[in-house]
Short mmCIF file of C-alpha atoms and ligand atoms in Angstrom, two decimals:
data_model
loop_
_atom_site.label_atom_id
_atom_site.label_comp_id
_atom_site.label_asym_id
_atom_site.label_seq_id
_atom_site.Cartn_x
_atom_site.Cartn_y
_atom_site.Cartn_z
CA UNK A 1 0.00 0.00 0.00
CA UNK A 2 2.51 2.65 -1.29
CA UNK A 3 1.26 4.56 -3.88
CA UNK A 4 -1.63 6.85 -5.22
CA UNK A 5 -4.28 4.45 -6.36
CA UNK A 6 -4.01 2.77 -3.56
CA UNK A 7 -4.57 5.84 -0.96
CA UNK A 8 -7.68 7.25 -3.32
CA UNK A 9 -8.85 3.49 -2.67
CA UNK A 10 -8.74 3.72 1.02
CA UNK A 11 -10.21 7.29 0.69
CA UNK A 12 -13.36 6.03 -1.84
CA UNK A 13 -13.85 2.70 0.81
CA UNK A 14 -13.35 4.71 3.89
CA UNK A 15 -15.91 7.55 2.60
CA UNK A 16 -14.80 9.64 4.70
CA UNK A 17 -10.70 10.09 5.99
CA UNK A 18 -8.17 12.17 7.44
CA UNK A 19 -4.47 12.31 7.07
CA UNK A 20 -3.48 10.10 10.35
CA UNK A 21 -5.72 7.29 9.68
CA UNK A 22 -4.16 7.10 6.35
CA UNK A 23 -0.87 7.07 8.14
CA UNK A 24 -2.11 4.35 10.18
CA UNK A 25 -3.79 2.37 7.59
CA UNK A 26 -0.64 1.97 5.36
CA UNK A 27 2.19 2.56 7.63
CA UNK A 28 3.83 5.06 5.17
CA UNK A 29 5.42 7.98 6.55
CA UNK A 30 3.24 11.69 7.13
CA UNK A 31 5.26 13.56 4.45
CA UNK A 32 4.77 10.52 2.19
CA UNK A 33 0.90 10.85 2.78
CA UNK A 34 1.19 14.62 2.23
CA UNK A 35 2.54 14.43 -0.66
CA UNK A 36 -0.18 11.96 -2.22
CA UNK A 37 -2.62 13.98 -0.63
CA UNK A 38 -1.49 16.88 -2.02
CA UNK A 39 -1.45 15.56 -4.94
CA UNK A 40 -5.04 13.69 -5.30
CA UNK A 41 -6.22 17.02 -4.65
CA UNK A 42 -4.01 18.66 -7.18
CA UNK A 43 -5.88 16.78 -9.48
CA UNK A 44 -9.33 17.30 -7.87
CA UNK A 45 -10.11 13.47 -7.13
CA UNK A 46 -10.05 14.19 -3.78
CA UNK A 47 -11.30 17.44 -1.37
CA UNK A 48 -11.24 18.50 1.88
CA UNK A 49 -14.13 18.48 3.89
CA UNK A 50 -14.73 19.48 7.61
CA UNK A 51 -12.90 18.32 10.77
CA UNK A 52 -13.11 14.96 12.42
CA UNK A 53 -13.02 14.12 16.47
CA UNK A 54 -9.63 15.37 17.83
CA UNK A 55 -8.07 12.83 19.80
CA UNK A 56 -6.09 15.89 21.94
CA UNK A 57 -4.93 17.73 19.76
CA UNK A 58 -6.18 19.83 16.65
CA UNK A 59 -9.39 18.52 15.19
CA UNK A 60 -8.38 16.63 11.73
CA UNK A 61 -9.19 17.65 8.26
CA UNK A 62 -11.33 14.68 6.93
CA UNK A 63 -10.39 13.57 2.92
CA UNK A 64 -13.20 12.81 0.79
CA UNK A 65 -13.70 11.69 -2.79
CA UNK A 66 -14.71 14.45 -5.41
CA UNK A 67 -17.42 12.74 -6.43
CA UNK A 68 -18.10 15.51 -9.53
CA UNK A 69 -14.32 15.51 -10.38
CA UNK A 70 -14.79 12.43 -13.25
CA UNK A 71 -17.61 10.87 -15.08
CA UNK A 72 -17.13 7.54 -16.88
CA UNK A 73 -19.43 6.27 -19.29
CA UNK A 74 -21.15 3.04 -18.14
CA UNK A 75 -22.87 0.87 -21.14
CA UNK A 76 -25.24 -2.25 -20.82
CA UNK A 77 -26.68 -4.59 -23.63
CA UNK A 78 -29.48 -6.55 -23.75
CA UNK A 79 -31.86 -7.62 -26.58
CA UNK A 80 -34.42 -5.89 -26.04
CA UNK A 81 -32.14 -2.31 -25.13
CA UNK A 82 -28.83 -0.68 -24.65
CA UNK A 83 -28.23 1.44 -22.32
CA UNK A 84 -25.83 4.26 -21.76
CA UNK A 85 -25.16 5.87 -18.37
CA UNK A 86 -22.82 8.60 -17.26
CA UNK A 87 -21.66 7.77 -13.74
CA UNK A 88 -19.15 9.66 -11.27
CA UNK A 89 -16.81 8.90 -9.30
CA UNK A 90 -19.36 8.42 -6.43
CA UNK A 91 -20.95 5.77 -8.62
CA UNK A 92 -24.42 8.44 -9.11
CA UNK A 93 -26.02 8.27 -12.84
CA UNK A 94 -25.30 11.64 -13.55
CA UNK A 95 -26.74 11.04 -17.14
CA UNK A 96 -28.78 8.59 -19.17
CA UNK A 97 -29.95 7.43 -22.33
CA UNK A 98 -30.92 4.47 -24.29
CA UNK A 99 -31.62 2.75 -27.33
CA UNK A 100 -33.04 -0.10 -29.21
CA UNK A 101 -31.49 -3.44 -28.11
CA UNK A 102 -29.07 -5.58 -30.02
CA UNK A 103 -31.98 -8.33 -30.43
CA UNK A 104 -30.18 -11.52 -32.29
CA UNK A 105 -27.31 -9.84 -34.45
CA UNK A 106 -23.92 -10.00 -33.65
CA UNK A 107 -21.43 -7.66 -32.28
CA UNK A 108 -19.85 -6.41 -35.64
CA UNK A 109 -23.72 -5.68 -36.91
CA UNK A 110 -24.44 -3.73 -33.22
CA UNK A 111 -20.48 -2.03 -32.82
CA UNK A 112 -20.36 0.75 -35.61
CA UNK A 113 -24.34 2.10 -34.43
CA UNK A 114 -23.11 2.01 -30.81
CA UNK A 115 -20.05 4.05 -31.32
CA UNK A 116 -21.77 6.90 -33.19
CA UNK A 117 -24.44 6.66 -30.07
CA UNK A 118 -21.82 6.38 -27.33
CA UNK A 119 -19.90 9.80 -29.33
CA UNK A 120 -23.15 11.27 -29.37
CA UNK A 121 -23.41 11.08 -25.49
CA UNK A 122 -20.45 11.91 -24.45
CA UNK A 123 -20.80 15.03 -26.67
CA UNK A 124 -24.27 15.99 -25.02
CA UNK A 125 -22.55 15.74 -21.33
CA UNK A 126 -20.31 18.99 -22.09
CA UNK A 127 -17.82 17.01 -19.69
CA UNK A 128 -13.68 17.00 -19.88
CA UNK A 129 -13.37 14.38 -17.41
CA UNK A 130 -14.95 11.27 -19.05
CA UNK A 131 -12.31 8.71 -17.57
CA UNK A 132 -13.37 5.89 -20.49
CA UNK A 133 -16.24 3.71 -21.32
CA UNK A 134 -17.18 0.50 -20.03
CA UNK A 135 -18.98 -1.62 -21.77
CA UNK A 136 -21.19 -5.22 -19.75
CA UNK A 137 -22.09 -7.98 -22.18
CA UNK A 138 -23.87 -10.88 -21.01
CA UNK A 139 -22.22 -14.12 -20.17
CA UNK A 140 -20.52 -15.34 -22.70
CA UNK A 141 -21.48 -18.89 -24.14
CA UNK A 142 -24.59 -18.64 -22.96
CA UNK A 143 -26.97 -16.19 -25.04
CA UNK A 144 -28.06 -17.06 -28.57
CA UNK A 145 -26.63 -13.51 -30.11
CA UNK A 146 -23.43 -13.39 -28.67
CA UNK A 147 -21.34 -15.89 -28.76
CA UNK A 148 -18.52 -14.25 -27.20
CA UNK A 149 -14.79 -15.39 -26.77
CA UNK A 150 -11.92 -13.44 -25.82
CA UNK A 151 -11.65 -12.01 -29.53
CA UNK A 152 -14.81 -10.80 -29.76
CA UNK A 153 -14.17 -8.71 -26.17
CA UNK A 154 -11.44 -7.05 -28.14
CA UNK A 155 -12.63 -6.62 -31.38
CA UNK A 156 -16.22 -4.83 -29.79
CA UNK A 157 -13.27 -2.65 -27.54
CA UNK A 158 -11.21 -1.81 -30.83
CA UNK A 159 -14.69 -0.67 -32.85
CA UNK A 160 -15.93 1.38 -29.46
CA UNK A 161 -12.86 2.67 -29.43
CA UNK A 162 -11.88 3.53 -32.61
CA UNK A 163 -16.36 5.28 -32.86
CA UNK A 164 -14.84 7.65 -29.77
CA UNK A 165 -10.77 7.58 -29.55
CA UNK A 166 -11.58 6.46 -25.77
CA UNK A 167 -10.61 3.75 -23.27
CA UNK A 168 -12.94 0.88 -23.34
CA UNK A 169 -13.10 -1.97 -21.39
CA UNK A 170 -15.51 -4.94 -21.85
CA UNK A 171 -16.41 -7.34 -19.27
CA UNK A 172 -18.92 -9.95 -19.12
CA UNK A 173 -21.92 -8.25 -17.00
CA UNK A 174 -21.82 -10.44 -13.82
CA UNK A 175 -18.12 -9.05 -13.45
CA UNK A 176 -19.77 -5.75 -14.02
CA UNK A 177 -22.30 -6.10 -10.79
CA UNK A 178 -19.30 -7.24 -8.52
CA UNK A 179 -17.24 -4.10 -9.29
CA UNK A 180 -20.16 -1.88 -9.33
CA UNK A 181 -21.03 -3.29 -5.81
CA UNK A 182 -17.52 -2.78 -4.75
CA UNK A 183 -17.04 0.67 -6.08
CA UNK A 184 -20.29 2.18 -4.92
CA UNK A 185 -20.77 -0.36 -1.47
CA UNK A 186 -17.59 1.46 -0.45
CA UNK A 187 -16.14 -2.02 0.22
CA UNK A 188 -12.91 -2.22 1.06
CA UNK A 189 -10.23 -4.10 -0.95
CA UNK A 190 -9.20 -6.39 1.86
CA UNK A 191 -13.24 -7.68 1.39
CA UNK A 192 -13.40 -10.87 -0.51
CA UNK A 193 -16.92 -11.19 -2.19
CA UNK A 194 -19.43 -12.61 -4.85
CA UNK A 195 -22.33 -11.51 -7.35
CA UNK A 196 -24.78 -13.55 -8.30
CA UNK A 197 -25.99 -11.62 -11.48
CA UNK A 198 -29.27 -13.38 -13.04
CA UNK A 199 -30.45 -11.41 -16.60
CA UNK A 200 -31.26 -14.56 -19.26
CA UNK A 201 -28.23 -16.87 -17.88
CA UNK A 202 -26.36 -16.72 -14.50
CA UNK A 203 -23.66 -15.24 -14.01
CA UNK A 204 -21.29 -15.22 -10.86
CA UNK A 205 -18.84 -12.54 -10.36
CA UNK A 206 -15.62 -12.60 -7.92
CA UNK A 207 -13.65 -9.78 -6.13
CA UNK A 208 -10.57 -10.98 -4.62
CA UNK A 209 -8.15 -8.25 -2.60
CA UNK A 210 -9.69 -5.60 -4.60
CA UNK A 211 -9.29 -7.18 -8.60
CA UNK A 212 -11.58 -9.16 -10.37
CA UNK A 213 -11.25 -12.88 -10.94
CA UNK A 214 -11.40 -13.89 -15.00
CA UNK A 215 -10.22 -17.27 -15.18
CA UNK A 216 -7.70 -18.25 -17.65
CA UNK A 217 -9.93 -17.29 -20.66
CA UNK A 218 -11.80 -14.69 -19.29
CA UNK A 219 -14.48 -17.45 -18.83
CA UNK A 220 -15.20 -17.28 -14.98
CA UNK A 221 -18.36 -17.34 -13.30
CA UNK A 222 -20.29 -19.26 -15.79
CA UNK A 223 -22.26 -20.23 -12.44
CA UNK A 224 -25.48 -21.28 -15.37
CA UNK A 225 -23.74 -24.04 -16.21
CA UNK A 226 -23.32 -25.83 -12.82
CA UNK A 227 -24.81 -29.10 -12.29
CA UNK A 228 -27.89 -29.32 -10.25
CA UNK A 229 -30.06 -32.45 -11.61
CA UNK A 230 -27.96 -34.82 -13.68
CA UNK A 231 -30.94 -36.45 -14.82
CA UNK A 232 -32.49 -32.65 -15.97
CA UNK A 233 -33.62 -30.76 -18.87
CA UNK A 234 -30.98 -30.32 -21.95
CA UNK A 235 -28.88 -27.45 -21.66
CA UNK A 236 -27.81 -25.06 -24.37
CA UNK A 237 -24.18 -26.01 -23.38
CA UNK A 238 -25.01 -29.92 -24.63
CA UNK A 239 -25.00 -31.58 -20.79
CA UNK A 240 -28.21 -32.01 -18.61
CA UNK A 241 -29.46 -30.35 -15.48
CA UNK A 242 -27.62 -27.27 -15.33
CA UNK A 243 -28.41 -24.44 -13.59
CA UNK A 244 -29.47 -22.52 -16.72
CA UNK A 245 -32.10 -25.17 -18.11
CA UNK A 246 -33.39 -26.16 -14.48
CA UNK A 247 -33.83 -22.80 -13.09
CA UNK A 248 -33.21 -19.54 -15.66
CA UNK A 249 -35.76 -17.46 -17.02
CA UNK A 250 -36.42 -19.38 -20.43
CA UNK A 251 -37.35 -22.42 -18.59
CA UNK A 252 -39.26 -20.67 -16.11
CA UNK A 253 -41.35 -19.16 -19.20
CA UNK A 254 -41.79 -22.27 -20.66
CA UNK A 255 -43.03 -24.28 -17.43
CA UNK A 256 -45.71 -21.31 -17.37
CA UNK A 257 -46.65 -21.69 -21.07
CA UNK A 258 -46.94 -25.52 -20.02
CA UNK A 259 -49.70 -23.86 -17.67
CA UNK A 260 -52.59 -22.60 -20.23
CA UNK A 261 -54.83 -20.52 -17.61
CA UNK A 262 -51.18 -19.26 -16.00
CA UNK A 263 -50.16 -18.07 -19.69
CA UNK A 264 -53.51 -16.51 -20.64
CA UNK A 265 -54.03 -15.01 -17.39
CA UNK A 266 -50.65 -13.49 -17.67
CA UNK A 267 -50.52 -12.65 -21.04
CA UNK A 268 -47.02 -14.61 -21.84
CA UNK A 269 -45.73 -14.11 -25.11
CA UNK A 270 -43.27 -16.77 -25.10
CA UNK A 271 -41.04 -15.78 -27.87
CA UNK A 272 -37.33 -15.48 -27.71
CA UNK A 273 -37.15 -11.67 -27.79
CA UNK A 274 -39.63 -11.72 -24.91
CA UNK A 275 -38.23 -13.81 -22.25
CA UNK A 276 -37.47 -10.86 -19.45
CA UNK A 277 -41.00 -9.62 -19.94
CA UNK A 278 -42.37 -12.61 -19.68
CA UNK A 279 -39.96 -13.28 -16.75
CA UNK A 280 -41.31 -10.23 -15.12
CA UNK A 281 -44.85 -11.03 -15.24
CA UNK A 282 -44.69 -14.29 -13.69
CA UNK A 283 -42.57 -12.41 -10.58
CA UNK A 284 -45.15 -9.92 -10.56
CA UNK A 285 -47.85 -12.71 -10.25
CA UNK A 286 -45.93 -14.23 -7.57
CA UNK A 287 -45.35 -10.88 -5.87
CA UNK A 288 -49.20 -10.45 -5.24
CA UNK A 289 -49.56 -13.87 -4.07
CA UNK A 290 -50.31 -16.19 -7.12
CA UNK A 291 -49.09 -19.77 -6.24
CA UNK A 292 -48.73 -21.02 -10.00
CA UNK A 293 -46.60 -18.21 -10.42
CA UNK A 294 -45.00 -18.80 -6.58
CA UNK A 295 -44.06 -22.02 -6.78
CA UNK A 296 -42.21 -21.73 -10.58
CA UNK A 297 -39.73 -18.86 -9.10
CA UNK A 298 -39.58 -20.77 -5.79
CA UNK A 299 -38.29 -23.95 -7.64
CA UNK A 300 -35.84 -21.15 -9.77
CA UNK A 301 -34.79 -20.44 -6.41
CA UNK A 302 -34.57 -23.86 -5.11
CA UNK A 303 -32.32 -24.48 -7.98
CA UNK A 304 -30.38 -21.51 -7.54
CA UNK A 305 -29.64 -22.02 -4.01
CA UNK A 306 -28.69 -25.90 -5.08
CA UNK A 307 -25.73 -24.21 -7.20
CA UNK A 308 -24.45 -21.63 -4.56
CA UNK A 309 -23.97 -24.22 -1.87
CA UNK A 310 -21.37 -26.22 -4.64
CA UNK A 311 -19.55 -23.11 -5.07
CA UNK A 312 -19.58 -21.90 -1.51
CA UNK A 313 -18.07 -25.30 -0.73
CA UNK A 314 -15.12 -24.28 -2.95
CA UNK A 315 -14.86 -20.80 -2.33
CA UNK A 316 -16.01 -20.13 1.66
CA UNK A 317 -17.48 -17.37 1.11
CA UNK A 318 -17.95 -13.93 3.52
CA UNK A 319 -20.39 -12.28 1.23
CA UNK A 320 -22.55 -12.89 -1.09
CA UNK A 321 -25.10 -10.05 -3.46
CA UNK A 322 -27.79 -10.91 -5.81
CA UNK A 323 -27.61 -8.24 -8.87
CA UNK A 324 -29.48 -8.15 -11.93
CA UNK A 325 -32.95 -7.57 -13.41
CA UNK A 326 -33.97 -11.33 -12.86
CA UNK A 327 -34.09 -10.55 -8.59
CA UNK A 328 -35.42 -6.78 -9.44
CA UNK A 329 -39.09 -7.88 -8.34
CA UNK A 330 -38.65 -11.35 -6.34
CA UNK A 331 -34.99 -11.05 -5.09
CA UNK A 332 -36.10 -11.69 -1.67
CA UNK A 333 -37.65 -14.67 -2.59
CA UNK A 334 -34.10 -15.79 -3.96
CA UNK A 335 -32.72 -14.56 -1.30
CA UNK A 336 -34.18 -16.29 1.25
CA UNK A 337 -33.97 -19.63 -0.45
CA UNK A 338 -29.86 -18.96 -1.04
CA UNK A 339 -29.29 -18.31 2.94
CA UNK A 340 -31.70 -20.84 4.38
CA UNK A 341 -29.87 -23.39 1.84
CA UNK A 342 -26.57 -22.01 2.73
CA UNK A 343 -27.02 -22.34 6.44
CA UNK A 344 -28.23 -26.10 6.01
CA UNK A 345 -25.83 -27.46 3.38
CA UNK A 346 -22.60 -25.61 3.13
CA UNK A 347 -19.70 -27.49 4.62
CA UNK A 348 -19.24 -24.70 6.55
CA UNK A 349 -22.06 -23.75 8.15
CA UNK A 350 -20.99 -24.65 11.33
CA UNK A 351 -18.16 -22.16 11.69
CA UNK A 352 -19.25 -19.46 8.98
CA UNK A 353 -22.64 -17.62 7.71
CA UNK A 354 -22.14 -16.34 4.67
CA UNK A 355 -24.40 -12.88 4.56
CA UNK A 356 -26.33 -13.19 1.44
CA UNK A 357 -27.75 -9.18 0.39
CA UNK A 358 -29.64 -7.98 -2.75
CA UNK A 359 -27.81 -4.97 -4.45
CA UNK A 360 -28.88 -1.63 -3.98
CA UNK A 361 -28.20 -0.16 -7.78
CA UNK A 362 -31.67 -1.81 -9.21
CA UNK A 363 -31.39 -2.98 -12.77
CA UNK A 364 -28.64 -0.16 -14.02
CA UNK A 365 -26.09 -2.50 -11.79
CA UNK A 366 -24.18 -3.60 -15.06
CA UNK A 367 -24.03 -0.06 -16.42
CA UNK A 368 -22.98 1.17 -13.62
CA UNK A 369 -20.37 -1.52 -12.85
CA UNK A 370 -18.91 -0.92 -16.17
CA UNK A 371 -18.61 2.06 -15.24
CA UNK A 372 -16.91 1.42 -12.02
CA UNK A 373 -14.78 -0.82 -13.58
CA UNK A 374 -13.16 1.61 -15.96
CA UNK A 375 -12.68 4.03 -12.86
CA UNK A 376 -11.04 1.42 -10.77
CA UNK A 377 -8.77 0.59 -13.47
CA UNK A 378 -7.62 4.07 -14.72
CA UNK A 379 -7.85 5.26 -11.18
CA UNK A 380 -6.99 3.39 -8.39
CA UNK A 381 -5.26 -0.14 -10.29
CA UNK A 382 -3.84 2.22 -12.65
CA UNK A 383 -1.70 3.98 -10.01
CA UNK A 384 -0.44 1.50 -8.04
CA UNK A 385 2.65 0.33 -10.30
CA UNK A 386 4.03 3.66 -10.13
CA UNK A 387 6.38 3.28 -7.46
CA UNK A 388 8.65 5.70 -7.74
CA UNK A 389 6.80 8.72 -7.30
CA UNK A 390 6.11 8.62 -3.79
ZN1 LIG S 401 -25.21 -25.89 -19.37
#
C-alpha cells in the first residue's frame, strides 16, 4: 500500500478520511501521505471536507472523494435495449440514455451504431473528465446472439474505441455487478466477495483483494452451467441439469406456457425476444400472491440455491449479493432460499454464515459496474505500479 491508487482506494472505501488514519492504515510515513494527498487534490479526485473528532490535539481535516471531479461512461446490452449511463466517481447516474437493443445480431452488426451513439453522449454531457467507457455484455457462451470469446471482447473494444478515440473496457456483465457493488458499497479491498448476477443466464462474479477474478480465458463465473439435476432438462451447453435449463428465465417461461390458464391469465408471449418480460410477469404474479406463479420462481430459487452451496463449498465465502434484473421484483424470494440453503448445506455452516444481500443499484447495476470498472482501473489499479513517485 505505497502509492496513489491505492490511498484514493482507502479514501473512496473509507468515505470519509483524514491524514493520520491514512498514516495508520498503510504505515507510510506523514510527508509521504502529504505528498499523495497533495497531490489527489491537485488533481481534484479528492477534497477536503470538515474536521473529524480530535483525539487531543487539533481537530483533523477529513479527505473525501470528489465525487463531480470524473464521469465515466457506463454501457449495458441486452436484446431488447442498450443502455448508456454517465456515472461519477461516487458511482451516481449523472446522465442517461438508451436505445433499441441488439436483439439476435452479432457484435460487428451492433459495434459501428453504438459508437456513433456512445460519441453522441459523451458530446451531449459537455464534460472534460470522461475517464473511459465501459462496456457489460452478457455471459458469454450462454446467449443465442453473442457468442462471445476473448476475440470478440477485443474486437467490440477496438470498434468502441476507434467510434470515440476512448478507453474501453468490456467485461462480461456479472463481473460488471461485482465491481459496481464494490465501487459504490464502499467495500474495502481487503473484502473478498461474490455476485450472483441473473439477466437470461447466471452469471457469478468474484472480487478478490480488490481485482476481479477472470479465469484463464476470461471465462469465470459461468455459475449457469453448474450441475444441479444430472438427470435434468438439456442445456444449451449440450449436458443435462444445469443451472441454466433447471432454473433460468427461459425455462421458467416455458413451465408457465406448459400452464394454459397461468399463460392466458398473464398474457405470456413466449417468444425469444420476450423472455425478461415474460420473466417479469410471472414475478409480478408471484409478488401479489399467485401460487402457479409462486411455486415456478420458488423452484428457480430452489435451484439456484442448489448451485451456490457447490460453489460456496469451494470458495467459503464472507459475502454474497444478488444483482441483476432477474431478482429486481422477487430477489427476496431468492434470497431467502440462497441463505436458508446455505445455512443447512454448506460445509461450513458450522463455523461461517455467509451474509447473502440484494444490491442496492436496481437494474442499471451492469451499467454502472462498467462504469466502475473503468474508474477502478484508470484510477486506483492504474496507479499503483508507479512506485517511484512517492
Ligand atoms: Zn449448461
Amino acid at each position: 500500500m505505497e502509492t496513489v491508487g491505492a490511498i484514493l482506494d482507502l479514501i473512496r472505501s473509507g468515505g470519509t478520511v483524514s491524514r493520520t488514519e491514512l498514516i495508520e492504515q498503510t504505515g507510510l510515513t506523514g510527508a509521504s501521505i502529504t505528498k499523495i494527498v497533495r497531490q489527489l487534490l491537485d488533481d481534484g479526485l479528492v477534497v477536503e471536507t470538515g474536521s473529524g473528532d480530535s483525539t487531543g490535539g487539533k481537530r483533523p481535516t477529513l479527505l473525501q472523494l470528489n465525487p463531480a471531479a470524473r464521469v465515466a461512461i457506463g454501457v449495458s446490452l441486452d436484446e431488447d435495449r442498450v443502455t448508456y449511463l454517465a456515472v461519477n466517481l461516487g458511482g451516481q447516474v449523472v446522465a442517461r440514455s438508451s436505445s433499441k437493443g441488439t436483439g439476435s445480431r452479432k457484435p460487428s452488426e451492433v459495434a459501428p451504431r453504438m459508437g456513433e451513439e456512445i460519441a453522441a453522449f459523451v458530446e451531449s454531457l459537455e464534460l472534460d473528465a470522461v475517464v473511459g467507457i465501459g462496456v457489460g455484455i452478457p455471459g458469454r457462451r450462454d446467449t443465442a446472439w453473442f457468442d462471445a470469446t476473448a476475440w470478440e471482447h477485443r474486437a467490440l473494444e477496438d470498434a468502441l474505441m476507434q467510434a470515440t478515440g476512448r478507453k474501453v473496457m468490456v467485461e462480461n456483465d456479472s463481473t460488471c455487478a461485482a465491481i459496481g457493488e464494490y465501487w459504490v458499497g464502499r467495500m474495502a479491498s481487503t473484502d473478498d466477495f461474490a455476485t450472483v448476477y441473473m439477466a437470461s443466464g447466471f452469471g457469478f462474479g468474484l472480487m478478490i483483494q480488490g481485482q476481479t477474478y477472470r479465469g484463464s480465458a476470461a471465462n469465470a463465473g459461468e455459475l449457469g452451467h453448474v450441475l444441479v439435476d444430472s438427470h435434468g432438462e438439456p442445456c444449451i451447453c449440450g449436458r443435462r441439469g444445469c443451472l441454466h435449463a433447471m432454473g433460468g428465465m427461459v425455462r421458467i417461461v416455458q413451465l408457465a406456457l406448459l400452464d394454459e390458464d397461468l399463460a392466458t391469465e398473464l398474457r405470456l408471449r413466449g417468444t425469444a425476444r420476450t423472455t425478461h418480460a415474460d420473466f417479469d410477469r410471472i414475478a409480478r404474479a408471484a409478488v401479489k400472491g399467485d401460487d402457479r406463479a409462486g411455486a415456478l420462481i420458488r423452484q428457480s430459487a430452489r435451484y439456484l440455491a442448489s448451485a451456490v452451496v457447490s460453489v460456496n463449498n469451494v470458495l467459503d465465502l464472507d459475502q454474497l449479493i444478488l444483482a441483476g434484473p432477474g431478482f429486481s421484483l422477487v430477489g427476496e424470494i431468492y434470497a431467502e432460499a440462497v441463505s436458508e440453503r446455505l445455512s443447512q448445506d454448506s460445509w461450513s455452516r458450522t463455523a461461517t454464515t455467509v451474509r447473502v444481500g440484494l444490491s442496492g443499484l436496481g437494474n442499471d447495476v451492469a451499467a454502472i459496474g462498467a462504469a466502475t470498472l473503468v474508474m477502478h482501473s484508470e484510477l486506483t489499479l492504474q496507479n499503483r505500479p508507479r512506485r517511484n513517485r512517492d
